[in-house]
JSON list of C-alpha atoms and ligand atoms in Angstrom, two decimals:
[
{"chain": "A", "resi": 1, "resn": "MET", "atom": "CA", "xyz": [-6.49, -22.95, 8.45]},
{"chain": "A", "resi": 2, "resn": "SER", "atom": "CA", "xyz": [-7.38, -19.41, 9.39]},
{"chain": "A", "resi": 3, "resn": "ILE", "atom": "CA", "xyz": [-5.61, -16.36, 8.05]},
{"chain": "A", "resi": 4, "resn": "ALA", "atom": "CA", "xyz": [-4.03, -15.88, 11.47]},
{"chain": "A", "resi": 5, "resn": "GLN", "atom": "CA", "xyz": [-2.72, -19.46, 11.39]},
{"chain": "A", "resi": 6, "resn": "ASN", "atom": "CA", "xyz": [-1.36, -19.08, 7.86]},
{"chain": "A", "resi": 7, "resn": "ILE", "atom": "CA", "xyz": [0.50, -15.95, 8.89]},
{"chain": "A", "resi": 8, "resn": "GLU", "atom": "CA", "xyz": [1.83, -17.69, 11.96]},
{"chain": "A", "resi": 9, "resn": "THR", "atom": "CA", "xyz": [3.20, -20.52, 9.79]},
{"chain": "A", "resi": 10, "resn": "ILE", "atom": "CA", "xyz": [5.09, -18.06, 7.63]},
{"chain": "A", "resi": 11, "resn": "ARG", "atom": "CA", "xyz": [6.42, -16.18, 10.65]},
{"chain": "A", "resi": 12, "resn": "GLN", "atom": "CA", "xyz": [7.93, -19.37, 12.02]},
{"chain": "A", "resi": 13, "resn": "ASP", "atom": "CA", "xyz": [10.36, -19.31, 9.09]},
{"chain": "A", "resi": 14, "resn": "LEU", "atom": "CA", "xyz": [10.94, -15.59, 9.16]},
{"chain": "A", "resi": 15, "resn": "PRO", "atom": "CA", "xyz": [14.15, -14.03, 10.46]},
{"chain": "A", "resi": 16, "resn": "ALA", "atom": "CA", "xyz": [13.47, -10.83, 12.38]},
{"chain": "A", "resi": 17, "resn": "SER", "atom": "CA", "xyz": [15.15, -8.79, 9.66]},
{"chain": "A", "resi": 18, "resn": "VAL", "atom": "CA", "xyz": [12.70, -9.90, 6.96]},
{"chain": "A", "resi": 19, "resn": "LYS", "atom": "CA", "xyz": [9.48, -7.96, 6.41]},
{"chain": "A", "resi": 20, "resn": "LEU", "atom": "CA", "xyz": [6.30, -9.87, 5.62]},
{"chain": "A", "resi": 21, "resn": "MET", "atom": "CA", "xyz": [4.15, -8.04, 3.13]},
{"chain": "A", "resi": 22, "resn": "ALA", "atom": "CA", "xyz": [0.75, -9.63, 2.56]},
{"chain": "A", "resi": 23, "resn": "VAL", "atom": "CA", "xyz": [-0.23, -9.55, -1.12]},
{"chain": "A", "resi": 24, "resn": "THR", "atom": "CA", "xyz": [-3.93, -8.87, -1.05]},
{"chain": "A", "resi": 25, "resn": "LYS", "atom": "CA", "xyz": [-4.82, -8.67, -4.74]},
{"chain": "A", "resi": 26, "resn": "GLN", "atom": "CA", "xyz": [-7.17, -11.64, -4.22]},
{"chain": "A", "resi": 27, "resn": "ALA", "atom": "CA", "xyz": [-8.20, -10.79, -0.67]},
{"chain": "A", "resi": 28, "resn": "SER", "atom": "CA", "xyz": [-11.31, -8.98, 0.55]},
{"chain": "A", "resi": 29, "resn": "VAL", "atom": "CA", "xyz": [-11.09, -6.06, 2.97]},
{"chain": "A", "resi": 30, "resn": "GLU", "atom": "CA", "xyz": [-12.57, -8.35, 5.63]},
{"chain": "A", "resi": 31, "resn": "GLN", "atom": "CA", "xyz": [-9.68, -10.72, 5.13]},
{"chain": "A", "resi": 32, "resn": "MET", "atom": "CA", "xyz": [-7.24, -7.84, 5.24]},
{"chain": "A", "resi": 33, "resn": "ARG", "atom": "CA", "xyz": [-8.72, -6.83, 8.63]},
{"chain": "A", "resi": 34, "resn": "GLU", "atom": "CA", "xyz": [-8.03, -10.35, 9.89]},
{"chain": "A", "resi": 35, "resn": "ALA", "atom": "CA", "xyz": [-4.41, -10.00, 8.79]},
{"chain": "A", "resi": 36, "resn": "TYR", "atom": "CA", "xyz": [-4.24, -6.58, 10.41]},
{"chain": "A", "resi": 37, "resn": "ALA", "atom": "CA", "xyz": [-5.54, -8.02, 13.66]},
{"chain": "A", "resi": 38, "resn": "VAL", "atom": "CA", "xyz": [-2.48, -10.28, 13.88]},
{"chain": "A", "resi": 39, "resn": "GLY", "atom": "CA", "xyz": [-0.06, -7.51, 13.16]},
{"chain": "A", "resi": 40, "resn": "ILE", "atom": "CA", "xyz": [0.26, -7.22, 9.37]},
{"chain": "A", "resi": 41, "resn": "ARG", "atom": "CA", "xyz": [0.75, -3.60, 8.37]},
{"chain": "A", "resi": 42, "resn": "ASP", "atom": "CA", "xyz": [2.22, -4.02, 4.87]},
{"chain": "A", "resi": 43, "resn": "PHE", "atom": "CA", "xyz": [-0.20, -4.74, 2.05]},
{"chain": "A", "resi": 44, "resn": "GLY", "atom": "CA", "xyz": [0.71, -5.38, -1.59]},
{"chain": "A", "resi": 45, "resn": "GLU", "atom": "CA", "xyz": [-1.66, -4.67, -4.43]},
{"chain": "A", "resi": 46, "resn": "SER", "atom": "CA", "xyz": [-1.04, -5.00, -8.14]},
{"chain": "A", "resi": 47, "resn": "ARG", "atom": "CA", "xyz": [-3.76, -2.67, -9.42]},
{"chain": "A", "resi": 48, "resn": "ILE", "atom": "CA", "xyz": [-4.24, 1.01, -8.68]},
{"chain": "A", "resi": 49, "resn": "GLN", "atom": "CA", "xyz": [-8.05, 0.78, -8.72]},
{"chain": "A", "resi": 50, "resn": "ASP", "atom": "CA", "xyz": [-8.20, -2.04, -6.19]},
{"chain": "A", "resi": 51, "resn": "ALA", "atom": "CA", "xyz": [-5.78, -0.27, -3.86]},
{"chain": "A", "resi": 52, "resn": "GLN", "atom": "CA", "xyz": [-7.78, 2.93, -4.02]},
{"chain": "A", "resi": 53, "resn": "SER", "atom": "CA", "xyz": [-11.08, 1.33, -3.06]},
{"chain": "A", "resi": 54, "resn": "LYS", "atom": "CA", "xyz": [-9.47, -0.81, -0.33]},
{"chain": "A", "resi": 55, "resn": "GLN", "atom": "CA", "xyz": [-7.71, 2.23, 1.13]},
{"chain": "A", "resi": 56, "resn": "GLN", "atom": "CA", "xyz": [-11.04, 3.99, 1.38]},
{"chain": "A", "resi": 57, "resn": "GLU", "atom": "CA", "xyz": [-12.66, 1.01, 3.08]},
{"chain": "A", "resi": 58, "resn": "LEU", "atom": "CA", "xyz": [-9.78, 0.57, 5.49]},
{"chain": "A", "resi": 59, "resn": "ALA", "atom": "CA", "xyz": [-9.33, 4.25, 6.25]},
{"chain": "A", "resi": 60, "resn": "ASP", "atom": "CA", "xyz": [-10.09, 3.62, 9.93]},
{"chain": "A", "resi": 61, "resn": "LEU", "atom": "CA", "xyz": [-6.91, 1.49, 10.31]},
{"chain": "A", "resi": 62, "resn": "PRO", "atom": "CA", "xyz": [-3.91, 3.56, 11.26]},
{"chain": "A", "resi": 63, "resn": "ASP", "atom": "CA", "xyz": [-0.31, 2.90, 10.21]},
{"chain": "A", "resi": 64, "resn": "LEU", "atom": "CA", "xyz": [-0.90, 0.88, 7.05]},
{"chain": "A", "resi": 65, "resn": "CYS", "atom": "CA", "xyz": [1.89, 0.73, 4.52]},
{"chain": "A", "resi": 66, "resn": "TRP", "atom": "CA", "xyz": [0.83, 0.21, 0.91]},
{"chain": "A", "resi": 67, "resn": "HIS", "atom": "CA", "xyz": [3.03, -1.45, -1.71]},
{"chain": "A", "resi": 68, "resn": "LEU", "atom": "CA", "xyz": [2.45, -1.48, -5.45]},
{"chain": "A", "resi": 69, "resn": "ILE", "atom": "CA", "xyz": [3.72, -4.72, -6.93]},
{"chain": "A", "resi": 70, "resn": "GLY", "atom": "CA", "xyz": [2.17, -4.74, -10.40]},
{"chain": "A", "resi": 71, "resn": "HIS", "atom": "CA", "xyz": [3.30, -3.20, -13.66]},
{"chain": "A", "resi": 72, "resn": "LEU", "atom": "CA", "xyz": [2.67, 0.55, -13.68]},
{"chain": "A", "resi": 73, "resn": "GLN", "atom": "CA", "xyz": [1.57, 2.40, -16.82]},
{"chain": "A", "resi": 74, "resn": "GLY", "atom": "CA", "xyz": [2.82, 5.90, -17.40]},
{"chain": "A", "resi": 75, "resn": "ASN", "atom": "CA", "xyz": [-0.64, 7.46, -17.30]},
{"chain": "A", "resi": 76, "resn": "LYS", "atom": "CA", "xyz": [-1.19, 6.09, -13.78]},
{"chain": "A", "resi": 77, "resn": "VAL", "atom": "CA", "xyz": [2.04, 7.34, -12.20]},
{"chain": "A", "resi": 78, "resn": "ARG", "atom": "CA", "xyz": [0.44, 10.29, -10.46]},
{"chain": "A", "resi": 79, "resn": "LYS", "atom": "CA", "xyz": [-2.23, 8.10, -8.85]},
{"chain": "A", "resi": 80, "resn": "ALA", "atom": "CA", "xyz": [0.39, 5.50, -7.85]},
{"chain": "A", "resi": 81, "resn": "VAL", "atom": "CA", "xyz": [2.59, 8.10, -6.16]},
{"chain": "A", "resi": 82, "resn": "GLN", "atom": "CA", "xyz": [-0.45, 9.42, -4.30]},
{"chain": "A", "resi": 83, "resn": "LEU", "atom": "CA", "xyz": [-1.60, 5.99, -3.10]},
{"chain": "A", "resi": 84, "resn": "PHE", "atom": "CA", "xyz": [1.56, 3.96, -2.38]},
{"chain": "A", "resi": 85, "resn": "ASP", "atom": "CA", "xyz": [4.43, 4.23, 0.06]},
{"chain": "A", "resi": 86, "resn": "TRP", "atom": "CA", "xyz": [6.42, 1.70, -1.94]},
{"chain": "A", "resi": 87, "resn": "ILE", "atom": "CA", "xyz": [6.58, 0.92, -5.64]},
{"chain": "A", "resi": 88, "resn": "HIS", "atom": "CA", "xyz": [8.28, -2.44, -6.17]},
{"chain": "A", "resi": 89, "resn": "SER", "atom": "CA", "xyz": [7.58, -2.80, -9.86]},
{"chain": "A", "resi": 90, "resn": "VAL", "atom": "CA", "xyz": [9.61, 0.01, -11.35]},
{"chain": "A", "resi": 91, "resn": "ASP", "atom": "CA", "xyz": [10.76, -1.71, -14.51]},
{"chain": "A", "resi": 92, "resn": "SER", "atom": "CA", "xyz": [12.27, 0.94, -16.76]},
{"chain": "A", "resi": 93, "resn": "LEU", "atom": "CA", "xyz": [14.32, 4.12, -16.61]},
{"chain": "A", "resi": 94, "resn": "ARG", "atom": "CA", "xyz": [11.52, 6.06, -18.28]},
{"chain": "A", "resi": 95, "resn": "LEU", "atom": "CA", "xyz": [9.04, 5.00, -15.61]},
{"chain": "A", "resi": 96, "resn": "LEU", "atom": "CA", "xyz": [11.48, 5.79, -12.82]},
{"chain": "A", "resi": 97, "resn": "GLN", "atom": "CA", "xyz": [12.06, 9.25, -14.22]},
{"chain": "A", "resi": 98, "resn": "GLN", "atom": "CA", "xyz": [8.32, 9.85, -14.47]},
{"chain": "A", "resi": 99, "resn": "ILE", "atom": "CA", "xyz": [7.83, 8.79, -10.87]},
{"chain": "A", "resi": 100, "resn": "ASP", "atom": "CA", "xyz": [10.69, 11.04, -9.80]},
{"chain": "A", "resi": 101, "resn": "ARG", "atom": "CA", "xyz": [9.16, 14.07, -11.54]},
{"chain": "A", "resi": 102, "resn": "VAL", "atom": "CA", "xyz": [5.71, 13.46, -10.07]},
{"chain": "A", "resi": 103, "resn": "ALA", "atom": "CA", "xyz": [7.21, 12.90, -6.60]},
{"chain": "A", "resi": 104, "resn": "ILE", "atom": "CA", "xyz": [8.94, 16.30, -6.82]},
{"chain": "A", "resi": 105, "resn": "GLU", "atom": "CA", "xyz": [5.64, 17.90, -7.81]},
{"chain": "A", "resi": 106, "resn": "LEU", "atom": "CA", "xyz": [3.71, 16.24, -4.99]},
{"chain": "A", "resi": 107, "resn": "GLY", "atom": "CA", "xyz": [6.48, 16.68, -2.44]},
{"chain": "A", "resi": 108, "resn": "THR", "atom": "CA", "xyz": [6.67, 12.97, -1.53]},
{"chain": "A", "resi": 109, "resn": "SER", "atom": "CA", "xyz": [9.48, 10.41, -1.64]},
{"chain": "A", "resi": 110, "resn": "PRO", "atom": "CA", "xyz": [8.17, 6.95, -2.41]},
{"chain": "A", "resi": 111, "resn": "ASN", "atom": "CA", "xyz": [10.40, 3.97, -1.75]},
{"chain": "A", "resi": 112, "resn": "ILE", "atom": "CA", "xyz": [11.40, 2.30, -5.01]},
{"chain": "A", "resi": 113, "resn": "CYS", "atom": "CA", "xyz": [12.51, -1.17, -5.94]},
{"chain": "A", "resi": 114, "resn": "LEU", "atom": "CA", "xyz": [13.99, -1.66, -9.37]},
{"chain": "A", "resi": 115, "resn": "GLN", "atom": "CA", "xyz": [12.55, -4.77, -10.99]},
{"chain": "A", "resi": 116, "resn": "VAL", "atom": "CA", "xyz": [15.20, -6.91, -12.59]},
{"chain": "A", "resi": 117, "resn": "LYS", "atom": "CA", "xyz": [15.33, -9.95, -14.82]},
{"chain": "A", "resi": 118, "resn": "VAL", "atom": "CA", "xyz": [18.46, -11.90, -14.01]},
{"chain": "A", "resi": 119, "resn": "LEU", "atom": "CA", "xyz": [17.32, -14.72, -16.27]},
{"chain": "A", "resi": 120, "resn": "PRO", "atom": "CA", "xyz": [15.71, -14.25, -19.70]},
{"chain": "A", "resi": 121, "resn": "ASP", "atom": "CA", "xyz": [11.93, -14.16, -19.25]},
{"chain": "A", "resi": 122, "resn": "PRO", "atom": "CA", "xyz": [9.63, -13.02, -22.03]},
{"chain": "A", "resi": 123, "resn": "ASP", "atom": "CA", "xyz": [6.67, -12.93, -19.59]},
{"chain": "A", "resi": 124, "resn": "LYS", "atom": "CA", "xyz": [8.12, -10.34, -17.25]},
{"chain": "A", "resi": 125, "resn": "TYR", "atom": "CA", "xyz": [8.94, -6.68, -17.19]},
{"chain": "A", "resi": 126, "resn": "GLY", "atom": "CA", "xyz": [12.19, -5.35, -15.83]},
{"chain": "A", "resi": 127, "resn": "TRP", "atom": "CA", "xyz": [15.78, -4.47, -16.51]},
{"chain": "A", "resi": 128, "resn": "THR", "atom": "CA", "xyz": [18.20, -7.12, -17.68]},
{"chain": "A", "resi": 129, "resn": "ILE", "atom": "CA", "xyz": [21.54, -6.96, -15.86]},
{"chain": "A", "resi": 130, "resn": "PRO", "atom": "CA", "xyz": [23.39, -5.18, -18.68]},
{"chain": "A", "resi": 131, "resn": "GLU", "atom": "CA", "xyz": [20.51, -2.74, -19.13]},
{"chain": "A", "resi": 132, "resn": "LEU", "atom": "CA", "xyz": [20.47, -1.92, -15.42]},
{"chain": "A", "resi": 133, "resn": "LEU", "atom": "CA", "xyz": [24.23, -1.40, -15.25]},
{"chain": "A", "resi": 134, "resn": "ALA", "atom": "CA", "xyz": [24.07, 0.88, -18.30]},
{"chain": "A", "resi": 135, "resn": "ASP", "atom": "CA", "xyz": [21.25, 2.95, -16.75]},
{"chain": "A", "resi": 136, "resn": "LEU", "atom": "CA", "xyz": [22.90, 3.46, -13.35]},
{"chain": "A", "resi": 137, "resn": "PRO", "atom": "CA", "xyz": [24.19, 7.01, -14.05]},
{"chain": "A", "resi": 138, "resn": "GLU", "atom": "CA", "xyz": [20.67, 8.10, -15.05]},
{"chain": "A", "resi": 139, "resn": "ILE", "atom": "CA", "xyz": [19.09, 6.25, -12.12]},
{"chain": "A", "resi": 140, "resn": "HIS", "atom": "CA", "xyz": [21.54, 8.06, -9.85]},
{"chain": "A", "resi": 141, "resn": "ARG", "atom": "CA", "xyz": [20.11, 11.39, -11.03]},
{"chain": "A", "resi": 142, "resn": "CYS", "atom": "CA", "xyz": [16.61, 10.55, -9.75]},
{"chain": "A", "resi": 143, "resn": "GLN", "atom": "CA", "xyz": [17.07, 11.99, -6.31]},
{"chain": "A", "resi": 144, "resn": "GLN", "atom": "CA", "xyz": [13.51, 12.65, -5.11]},
{"chain": "A", "resi": 145, "resn": "VAL", "atom": "CA", "xyz": [12.53, 9.02, -4.90]},
{"chain": "A", "resi": 146, "resn": "LYS", "atom": "CA", "xyz": [14.19, 6.69, -2.38]},
{"chain": "A", "resi": 147, "resn": "ILE", "atom": "CA", "xyz": [15.74, 3.96, -4.44]},
{"chain": "A", "resi": 148, "resn": "SER", "atom": "CA", "xyz": [15.80, 1.21, -1.86]},
{"chain": "A", "resi": 149, "resn": "GLY", "atom": "CA", "xyz": [16.42, -2.11, -3.51]},
{"chain": "A", "resi": 150, "resn": "LEU", "atom": "CA", "xyz": [15.82, -4.69, -6.19]},
{"chain": "A", "resi": 151, "resn": "MET", "atom": "CA", "xyz": [12.70, -6.71, -6.89]},
{"chain": "A", "resi": 152, "resn": "ALA", "atom": "CA", "xyz": [12.55, -9.95, -8.85]},
{"chain": "A", "resi": 153, "resn": "ILE", "atom": "CA", "xyz": [10.17, -12.78, -9.78]},
{"chain": "A", "resi": 154, "resn": "PRO", "atom": "CA", "xyz": [11.70, -16.07, -10.98]},
{"chain": "A", "resi": 155, "resn": "PRO", "atom": "CA", "xyz": [10.64, -17.48, -14.32]},
{"chain": "A", "resi": 156, "resn": "LEU", "atom": "CA", "xyz": [8.26, -20.43, -14.20]},
{"chain": "A", "resi": 157, "resn": "GLY", "atom": "CA", "xyz": [9.59, -23.94, -14.04]},
{"chain": "A", "resi": 158, "resn": "LEU", "atom": "CA", "xyz": [12.76, -23.59, -11.99]},
{"chain": "A", "resi": 159, "resn": "SER", "atom": "CA", "xyz": [13.72, -26.31, -9.50]},
{"chain": "A", "resi": 160, "resn": "SER", "atom": "CA", "xyz": [14.12, -25.36, -5.86]},
{"chain": "A", "resi": 161, "resn": "THR", "atom": "CA", "xyz": [17.93, -25.21, -6.26]},
{"chain": "A", "resi": 162, "resn": "GLN", "atom": "CA", "xyz": [17.65, -23.08, -9.38]},
{"chain": "A", "resi": 163, "resn": "THR", "atom": "CA", "xyz": [15.23, -20.80, -7.59]},
{"chain": "A", "resi": 164, "resn": "ILE", "atom": "CA", "xyz": [17.75, -20.22, -4.77]},
{"chain": "A", "resi": 165, "resn": "GLU", "atom": "CA", "xyz": [20.45, -19.57, -7.41]},
{"chain": "A", "resi": 166, "resn": "PHE", "atom": "CA", "xyz": [18.13, -17.09, -9.14]},
{"chain": "A", "resi": 167, "resn": "PHE", "atom": "CA", "xyz": [17.56, -15.15, -5.88]},
{"chain": "A", "resi": 168, "resn": "GLU", "atom": "CA", "xyz": [21.27, -15.26, -5.07]},
{"chain": "A", "resi": 169, "resn": "ARG", "atom": "CA", "xyz": [22.02, -13.76, -8.42]},
{"chain": "A", "resi": 170, "resn": "VAL", "atom": "CA", "xyz": [19.69, -10.85, -7.57]},
{"chain": "A", "resi": 171, "resn": "ARG", "atom": "CA", "xyz": [21.39, -10.44, -4.18]},
{"chain": "A", "resi": 172, "resn": "ASP", "atom": "CA", "xyz": [24.86, -10.48, -5.79]},
{"chain": "A", "resi": 173, "resn": "LEU", "atom": "CA", "xyz": [23.75, -7.91, -8.35]},
{"chain": "A", "resi": 174, "resn": "SER", "atom": "CA", "xyz": [22.60, -5.57, -5.59]},
{"chain": "A", "resi": 175, "resn": "HIS", "atom": "CA", "xyz": [25.96, -5.95, -3.84]},
{"chain": "A", "resi": 176, "resn": "GLU", "atom": "CA", "xyz": [27.86, -5.30, -7.12]},
{"chain": "A", "resi": 177, "resn": "ILE", "atom": "CA", "xyz": [25.92, -2.13, -7.65]},
{"chain": "A", "resi": 178, "resn": "ASP", "atom": "CA", "xyz": [26.34, -1.00, -4.04]},
{"chain": "A", "resi": 179, "resn": "GLN", "atom": "CA", "xyz": [30.06, -1.38, -4.41]},
{"chain": "A", "resi": 180, "resn": "GLN", "atom": "CA", "xyz": [30.16, 1.22, -7.18]},
{"chain": "A", "resi": 181, "resn": "GLN", "atom": "CA", "xyz": [31.30, 4.53, -5.85]},
{"chain": "A", "resi": 182, "resn": "GLN", "atom": "CA", "xyz": [29.41, 7.80, -6.06]},
{"chain": "A", "resi": 183, "resn": "LEU", "atom": "CA", "xyz": [25.92, 6.43, -6.49]},
{"chain": "A", "resi": 184, "resn": "SER", "atom": "CA", "xyz": [23.28, 8.33, -4.56]},
{"chain": "A", "resi": 185, "resn": "PHE", "atom": "CA", "xyz": [21.49, 5.22, -3.34]},
{"chain": "A", "resi": 186, "resn": "GLN", "atom": "CA", "xyz": [22.02, 1.86, -1.62]},
{"chain": "A", "resi": 187, "resn": "LEU", "atom": "CA", "xyz": [20.12, -1.24, -2.67]},
{"chain": "A", "resi": 188, "resn": "SER", "atom": "CA", "xyz": [19.62, -2.57, 0.83]},
{"chain": "A", "resi": 189, "resn": "GLU", "atom": "CA", "xyz": [16.20, -4.14, 0.21]},
{"chain": "A", "resi": 190, "resn": "LEU", "atom": "CA", "xyz": [15.62, -7.38, -1.72]},
{"chain": "A", "resi": 191, "resn": "SER", "atom": "CA", "xyz": [11.93, -7.76, -2.52]},
{"chain": "A", "resi": 192, "resn": "MET", "atom": "CA", "xyz": [11.62, -11.40, -3.47]},
{"chain": "A", "resi": 193, "resn": "GLY", "atom": "CA", "xyz": [9.69, -14.51, -2.56]},
{"chain": "A", "resi": 194, "resn": "MET", "atom": "CA", "xyz": [6.02, -15.37, -3.10]},
{"chain": "A", "resi": 195, "resn": "SER", "atom": "CA", "xyz": [3.85, -18.17, -1.70]},
{"chain": "A", "resi": 196, "resn": "GLY", "atom": "CA", "xyz": [5.70, -20.90, -3.59]},
{"chain": "A", "resi": 197, "resn": "ASP", "atom": "CA", "xyz": [9.25, -19.74, -3.13]},
{"chain": "A", "resi": 198, "resn": "TYR", "atom": "CA", "xyz": [9.56, -17.47, -0.07]},
{"chain": "A", "resi": 199, "resn": "ARG", "atom": "CA", "xyz": [11.73, -19.99, 1.77]},
{"chain": "A", "resi": 200, "resn": "GLN", "atom": "CA", "xyz": [14.25, -20.02, -1.04]},
{"chain": "A", "resi": 201, "resn": "ALA", "atom": "CA", "xyz": [14.13, -16.23, -1.17]},
{"chain": "A", "resi": 202, "resn": "ILE", "atom": "CA", "xyz": [14.81, -15.96, 2.59]},
{"chain": "A", "resi": 203, "resn": "ALA", "atom": "CA", "xyz": [17.72, -18.41, 2.20]},
{"chain": "A", "resi": 204, "resn": "ALA", "atom": "CA", "xyz": [19.17, -16.12, -0.47]},
{"chain": "A", "resi": 205, "resn": "GLY", "atom": "CA", "xyz": [18.85, -12.95, 1.59]},
{"chain": "A", "resi": 206, "resn": "ALA", "atom": "CA", "xyz": [15.41, -11.50, 0.86]},
{"chain": "A", "resi": 207, "resn": "THR", "atom": "CA", "xyz": [14.45, -8.59, 3.10]},
{"chain": "A", "resi": 208, "resn": "ILE", "atom": "CA", "xyz": [10.82, -8.28, 2.02]},
{"chain": "A", "resi": 209, "resn": "ILE", "atom": "CA", "xyz": [8.74, -11.30, 1.04]},
{"chain": "A", "resi": 210, "resn": "ARG", "atom": "CA", "xyz": [5.47, -11.01, -0.86]},
{"chain": "A", "resi": 211, "resn": "PRO", "atom": "CA", "xyz": [3.22, -14.05, -0.25]},
{"chain": "A", "resi": 212, "resn": "GLY", "atom": "CA", "xyz": [-0.45, -13.82, -1.13]},
{"chain": "A", "resi": 213, "resn": "SER", "atom": "CA", "xyz": [-2.39, -16.99, -1.85]},
{"chain": "A", "resi": 214, "resn": "ILE", "atom": "CA", "xyz": [-0.74, -18.97, 0.94]},
{"chain": "A", "resi": 215, "resn": "ILE", "atom": "CA", "xyz": [-2.17, -16.48, 3.42]},
{"chain": "A", "resi": 216, "resn": "PHE", "atom": "CA", "xyz": [-5.65, -16.01, 1.96]},
{"chain": "A", "resi": 217, "resn": "LYS", "atom": "CA", "xyz": [-6.46, -19.00, -0.25]},
{"chain": "A", "resi": 218, "resn": "HIS", "atom": "CA", "xyz": [-8.23, -21.29, 2.28]},
{"chain": "A", "resi": 219, "resn": "ASN", "atom": "CA", "xyz": [-10.44, -18.46, 3.30]},
{"chain": "A", "resi": 220, "resn": "ALA", "atom": "CA", "xyz": [-11.92, -17.22, 0.05]},
{"chain": "B", "resi": 301, "resn": "LIG", "atom": "C1", "xyz": [0.54, -12.00, -7.09]},
{"chain": "B", "resi": 301, "resn": "LIG", "atom": "C2", "xyz": [1.88, -11.58, -6.72]},
{"chain": "B", "resi": 301, "resn": "LIG", "atom": "C3", "xyz": [2.52, -12.03, -5.53]},
{"chain": "B", "resi": 301, "resn": "LIG", "atom": "C4", "xyz": [1.84, -13.05, -4.62]},
{"chain": "B", "resi": 301, "resn": "LIG", "atom": "O1", "xyz": [1.77, -14.25, -5.29]},
{"chain": "B", "resi": 301, "resn": "LIG", "atom": "P1", "xyz": [1.27, -15.56, -4.51]},
{"chain": "B", "resi": 301, "resn": "LIG", "atom": "O2", "xyz": [1.64, -16.69, -5.41]},
{"chain": "B", "resi": 301, "resn": "LIG", "atom": "O3", "xyz": [-0.21, -15.42, -4.37]},
{"chain": "B", "resi": 301, "resn": "LIG", "atom": "O4", "xyz": [1.96, -15.59, -3.21]},
{"chain": "B", "resi": 301, "resn": "LIG", "atom": "C5", "xyz": [3.75, -11.54, -5.23]},
{"chain": "B", "resi": 301, "resn": "LIG", "atom": "N1", "xyz": [4.42, -10.67, -6.02]},
{"chain": "B", "resi": 301, "resn": "LIG", "atom": "C6", "xyz": [3.87, -10.22, -7.20]},
{"chain": "B", "resi": 301, "resn": "LIG", "atom": "C7", "xyz": [4.63, -9.29, -8.03]},
{"chain": "B", "resi": 301, "resn": "LIG", "atom": "C8", "xyz": [2.60, -10.68, -7.56]},
{"chain": "B", "resi": 301, "resn": "LIG", "atom": "O5", "xyz": [2.09, -10.25, -8.71]}
]
């Protein structure tokens, strides 16, 4: 299967309201050009370095939208704010506040997803539900960034049904938070769903899916 065919397969299951971001951390710039040729404009990278070199190599392509999906260290916040339109992996209040300060300095307003852990998961970063609820007043004060939604990755080993339930829990959490009065943001985006579970994520209300290997794997 070609990259174009892989993308077409995903699009067949994709409601018009759901954005397809192609995760390119294991893709070459040539492969990214193939994805671009069939209309992909949103690319997800997990490392700053990789994104930087790919952005240079793809500088001739207009209207790309770059998404950071990997854990961000404090000392790379400035670079991240310079390189990315979206940061999906904002996993602590401290990091969010750093991004907000840098965004003020640079005069930009990156879109932010807050990464949450709605099930215990020692392998992942992110707010637990009680931590996120407790931090809401401070999050509310970060007004330079555009806090746009929640991001989540299910723990390994869930069944398909449990995976849907996991994603529904994330959706419900975003609704609960949006119902709170006097917050300065609305969590309208749900960034969830990778190659193995994007169908379950769509069923639970994902608005941005992040498949990677299913698009690029047969073409390495
Ligand atoms: C790697 C990665 C993806 C894509 O994973 P695939 O299994 O290749 O689809 C999506 N989201 C995040 C946060 C990732 O790190």
